[in-house]
Amino acid sequence: MGENNINSKDFLIGTLIGGFVGAAAALLFAPKAGTELRGSLNEGATQLKDAAYEKGSDLKVKAYEKGSDLKNKASDSKEKFSQKTQELTKNVQDKWNERKNDETAAEEAAEELADAIEEAAEEAEETK
């Protein structure tokens, strides 16, 4: 894509230079009086200026469109990244809570087992 833009730019520059050189050569070798020649040169320069202005305007519009497209893509990427980050954060929190709940359940089971052992020990002493 970059090479295509460079080729377009080179083509435009070559066209402008070639047009200017060709117009100047045609005017210089044409059998005209000095006043007519200056008028023709002015007219050619005006046409060249208008063509360059038109091409510049076209390039400005294209640059604005490309910039707008890139801005939209960046905004979309930012939204997707933010959404993905939120999903990953929620998953990590859920897993952390699960692990915490598992640890709490294990502690409760251990306490129940300790209570049961203690009760069994007390009953064993009472039966002696």
PDB file of C-alpha atoms in Angstrom:
ATOM      1  CA  MET A   1       0.000   0.000   0.000  1.00  0.00           C
ATOM      2  CA  GLY A   2       2.865   2.400   0.842  1.00  0.00           C
ATOM      3  CA  GLU A   3       4.589   1.667  -2.452  1.00  0.00           C
ATOM      4  CA  ASN A   4       1.341   2.419  -4.319  1.00  0.00           C
ATOM      5  CA  ASN A   5       1.129   5.845  -2.614  1.00  0.00           C
ATOM      6  CA  ILE A   6       4.751   6.582  -3.528  1.00  0.00           C
ATOM      7  CA  ASN A   7       4.103   5.575  -7.137  1.00  0.00           C
ATOM      8  CA  SER A   8       1.038   7.859  -7.256  1.00  0.00           C
ATOM      9  CA  LYS A   9       3.047  10.722  -5.800  1.00  0.00           C
ATOM     10  CA  ASP A  10       5.902  10.157  -8.252  1.00  0.00           C
ATOM     11  CA  PHE A  11       3.427   9.966 -11.125  1.00  0.00           C
ATOM     12  CA  LEU A  12       1.784  13.222 -10.060  1.00  0.00           C
ATOM     13  CA  ILE A  13       5.122  15.007  -9.770  1.00  0.00           C
ATOM     14  CA  GLY A  14       6.274  13.624 -13.124  1.00  0.00           C
ATOM     15  CA  THR A  15       3.004  14.662 -14.751  1.00  0.00           C
ATOM     16  CA  LEU A  16       3.232  18.200 -13.392  1.00  0.00           C
ATOM     17  CA  ILE A  17       6.876  18.636 -14.377  1.00  0.00           C
ATOM     18  CA  GLY A  18       6.309  17.062 -17.791  1.00  0.00           C
ATOM     19  CA  GLY A  19       3.275  19.259 -18.409  1.00  0.00           C
ATOM     20  CA  PHE A  20       5.154  22.367 -17.416  1.00  0.00           C
ATOM     21  CA  VAL A  21       8.192  21.524 -19.534  1.00  0.00           C
ATOM     22  CA  GLY A  22       6.026  20.571 -22.505  1.00  0.00           C
ATOM     23  CA  ALA A  23       3.934  23.724 -22.274  1.00  0.00           C
ATOM     24  CA  ALA A  24       7.017  25.898 -21.939  1.00  0.00           C
ATOM     25  CA  ALA A  25       8.710  24.209 -24.906  1.00  0.00           C
ATOM     26  CA  ALA A  26       5.597  24.545 -27.066  1.00  0.00           C
ATOM     27  CA  LEU A  27       5.233  28.184 -26.192  1.00  0.00           C
ATOM     28  CA  LEU A  28       8.898  28.973 -26.690  1.00  0.00           C
ATOM     29  CA  PHE A  29       9.081  27.350 -30.121  1.00  0.00           C
ATOM     30  CA  ALA A  30       5.774  28.715 -31.343  1.00  0.00           C
ATOM     31  CA  PRO A  31       6.032  31.768 -33.611  1.00  0.00           C
ATOM     32  CA  LYS A  32       4.330  34.348 -31.369  1.00  0.00           C
ATOM     33  CA  ALA A  33       5.007  37.878 -30.334  1.00  0.00           C
ATOM     34  CA  GLY A  34       6.396  38.579 -26.814  1.00  0.00           C
ATOM     35  CA  THR A  35       3.044  39.801 -25.489  1.00  0.00           C
ATOM     36  CA  GLU A  36       1.206  36.734 -26.810  1.00  0.00           C
ATOM     37  CA  LEU A  37       3.915  34.459 -25.443  1.00  0.00           C
ATOM     38  CA  ARG A  38       3.671  35.986 -21.948  1.00  0.00           C
ATOM     39  CA  GLY A  39      -0.126  35.678 -22.072  1.00  0.00           C
ATOM     40  CA  SER A  40       0.139  32.036 -23.083  1.00  0.00           C
ATOM     41  CA  LEU A  41       2.683  31.373 -20.336  1.00  0.00           C
ATOM     42  CA  ASN A  42       0.372  33.021 -17.785  1.00  0.00           C
ATOM     43  CA  GLU A  43      -2.538  30.928 -19.001  1.00  0.00           C
ATOM     44  CA  GLY A  44      -0.468  27.732 -18.834  1.00  0.00           C
ATOM     45  CA  ALA A  45       0.737  28.586 -15.335  1.00  0.00           C
ATOM     46  CA  THR A  46      -2.839  29.252 -14.216  1.00  0.00           C
ATOM     47  CA  GLN A  47      -3.999  25.899 -15.612  1.00  0.00           C
ATOM     48  CA  LEU A  48      -1.101  24.153 -13.923  1.00  0.00           C
ATOM     49  CA  LYS A  49      -1.889  25.883 -10.613  1.00  0.00           C
ATOM     50  CA  ASP A  50      -5.562  24.879 -10.888  1.00  0.00           C
ATOM     51  CA  ALA A  51      -4.641  21.247 -11.632  1.00  0.00           C
ATOM     52  CA  ALA A  52      -2.259  21.149  -8.656  1.00  0.00           C
ATOM     53  CA  TYR A  53      -4.913  22.704  -6.380  1.00  0.00           C
ATOM     54  CA  GLU A  54      -7.497  20.144  -7.512  1.00  0.00           C
ATOM     55  CA  LYS A  55      -5.122  17.226  -6.943  1.00  0.00           C
ATOM     56  CA  GLY A  56      -4.158  18.616  -3.533  1.00  0.00           C
ATOM     57  CA  SER A  57      -7.828  18.852  -2.586  1.00  0.00           C
ATOM     58  CA  ASP A  58      -8.380  15.239  -3.638  1.00  0.00           C
ATOM     59  CA  LEU A  59      -5.387  14.105  -1.582  1.00  0.00           C
ATOM     60  CA  LYS A  60      -6.665  16.087   1.406  1.00  0.00           C
ATOM     61  CA  VAL A  61     -10.040  14.319   1.233  1.00  0.00           C
ATOM     62  CA  LYS A  62      -8.367  10.900   0.947  1.00  0.00           C
ATOM     63  CA  ALA A  63      -6.089  11.662   3.913  1.00  0.00           C
ATOM     64  CA  TYR A  64      -9.084  12.747   6.005  1.00  0.00           C
ATOM     65  CA  GLU A  65     -10.985   9.550   5.112  1.00  0.00           C
ATOM     66  CA  LYS A  66      -7.983   7.338   5.945  1.00  0.00           C
ATOM     67  CA  GLY A  67      -7.447   9.164   9.231  1.00  0.00           C
ATOM     68  CA  SER A  68     -11.102   8.748  10.120  1.00  0.00           C
ATOM     69  CA  ASP A  69     -10.986   5.025   9.284  1.00  0.00           C
ATOM     70  CA  LEU A  70      -7.854   4.536  11.397  1.00  0.00           C
ATOM     71  CA  LYS A  71      -9.445   6.419  14.279  1.00  0.00           C
ATOM     72  CA  ASN A  72     -12.531   4.197  14.122  1.00  0.00           C
ATOM     73  CA  LYS A  73     -10.420   1.031  13.989  1.00  0.00           C
ATOM     74  CA  ALA A  74      -8.389   2.183  16.985  1.00  0.00           C
ATOM     75  CA  SER A  75     -11.562   2.934  18.917  1.00  0.00           C
ATOM     76  CA  ASP A  76     -12.996  -0.507  18.079  1.00  0.00           C
ATOM     77  CA  SER A  77      -9.750  -2.200  19.099  1.00  0.00           C
ATOM     78  CA  LYS A  78      -9.739  -0.260  22.366  1.00  0.00           C
ATOM     79  CA  GLU A  79     -13.305  -1.382  23.122  1.00  0.00           C
ATOM     80  CA  LYS A  80     -12.520  -5.016  22.341  1.00  0.00           C
ATOM     81  CA  PHE A  81      -9.371  -4.895  24.459  1.00  0.00           C
ATOM     82  CA  SER A  82     -11.256  -3.321  27.358  1.00  0.00           C
ATOM     83  CA  GLN A  83     -14.034  -5.900  27.119  1.00  0.00           C
ATOM     84  CA  LYS A  84     -11.541  -8.782  26.991  1.00  0.00           C
ATOM     85  CA  THR A  85      -9.675  -7.372  29.985  1.00  0.00           C
ATOM     86  CA  GLN A  86     -12.917  -7.145  31.963  1.00  0.00           C
ATOM     87  CA  GLU A  87     -13.808 -10.744  31.066  1.00  0.00           C
ATOM     88  CA  LEU A  88     -10.376 -12.009  32.122  1.00  0.00           C
ATOM     89  CA  THR A  89     -10.533 -10.046  35.369  1.00  0.00           C
ATOM     90  CA  LYS A  90     -13.965 -11.527  36.150  1.00  0.00           C
ATOM     91  CA  ASN A  91     -12.709 -15.040  35.403  1.00  0.00           C
ATOM     92  CA  VAL A  92      -9.724 -14.559  37.708  1.00  0.00           C
ATOM     93  CA  GLN A  93     -11.973 -13.199  40.454  1.00  0.00           C
ATOM     94  CA  ASP A  94     -14.391 -16.123  40.059  1.00  0.00           C
ATOM     95  CA  LYS A  95     -11.550 -18.637  40.278  1.00  0.00           C
ATOM     96  CA  TRP A  96     -10.110 -16.846  43.292  1.00  0.00           C
ATOM     97  CA  ASN A  97     -13.498 -16.910  45.015  1.00  0.00           C
ATOM     98  CA  GLU A  98     -13.884 -20.614  44.155  1.00  0.00           C
ATOM     99  CA  ARG A  99     -10.497 -21.401  45.638  1.00  0.00           C
ATOM    100  CA  LYS A 100     -11.293 -19.293  48.691  1.00  0.00           C
ATOM    101  CA  ASN A 101     -14.612 -21.149  49.094  1.00  0.00           C
ATOM    102  CA  ASP A 102     -12.814 -24.498  48.710  1.00  0.00           C
ATOM    103  CA  GLU A 103     -10.322 -23.474  51.394  1.00  0.00           C
ATOM    104  CA  THR A 104     -13.155 -22.358  53.681  1.00  0.00           C
ATOM    105  CA  ALA A 105     -14.981 -25.658  53.089  1.00  0.00           C
ATOM    106  CA  ALA A 106     -11.771 -27.601  53.816  1.00  0.00           C
ATOM    107  CA  GLU A 107     -11.250 -25.639  57.040  1.00  0.00           C
ATOM    108  CA  GLU A 108     -14.854 -26.332  58.088  1.00  0.00           C
ATOM    109  CA  ALA A 109     -14.445 -30.042  57.304  1.00  0.00           C
ATOM    110  CA  ALA A 110     -11.204 -30.128  59.297  1.00  0.00           C
ATOM    111  CA  GLU A 111     -12.920 -28.433  62.249  1.00  0.00           C
ATOM    112  CA  GLU A 112     -15.822 -30.893  62.059  1.00  0.00           C
ATOM    113  CA  LEU A 113     -13.367 -33.799  61.955  1.00  0.00           C
ATOM    114  CA  ALA A 114     -11.473 -32.361  64.930  1.00  0.00           C
ATOM    115  CA  ASP A 115     -14.747 -31.975  66.848  1.00  0.00           C
ATOM    116  CA  ALA A 116     -15.733 -35.548  65.993  1.00  0.00           C
ATOM    117  CA  ILE A 117     -12.366 -36.868  67.157  1.00  0.00           C
ATOM    118  CA  GLU A 118     -12.626 -34.850  70.341  1.00  0.00           C
ATOM    119  CA  GLU A 119     -16.125 -36.179  70.992  1.00  0.00           C
ATOM    120  CA  ALA A 120     -14.991 -39.743  70.339  1.00  0.00           C
ATOM    121  CA  ALA A 121     -12.086 -39.229  72.756  1.00  0.00           C
ATOM    122  CA  GLU A 122     -14.428 -37.894  75.412  1.00  0.00           C
ATOM    123  CA  GLU A 123     -16.794 -40.833  74.947  1.00  0.00           C
ATOM    124  CA  ALA A 124     -13.879 -43.241  75.155  1.00  0.00           C
ATOM    125  CA  GLU A 125     -12.777 -41.713  78.452  1.00  0.00           C
ATOM    126  CA  GLU A 126     -16.301 -41.809  79.821  1.00  0.00           C
ATOM    127  CA  THR A 127     -16.634 -45.526  79.027  1.00  0.00           C
ATOM    128  CA  LYS A 128     -13.476 -46.434  80.859  1.00  0.00           C
TER     129      LYS A 128
END
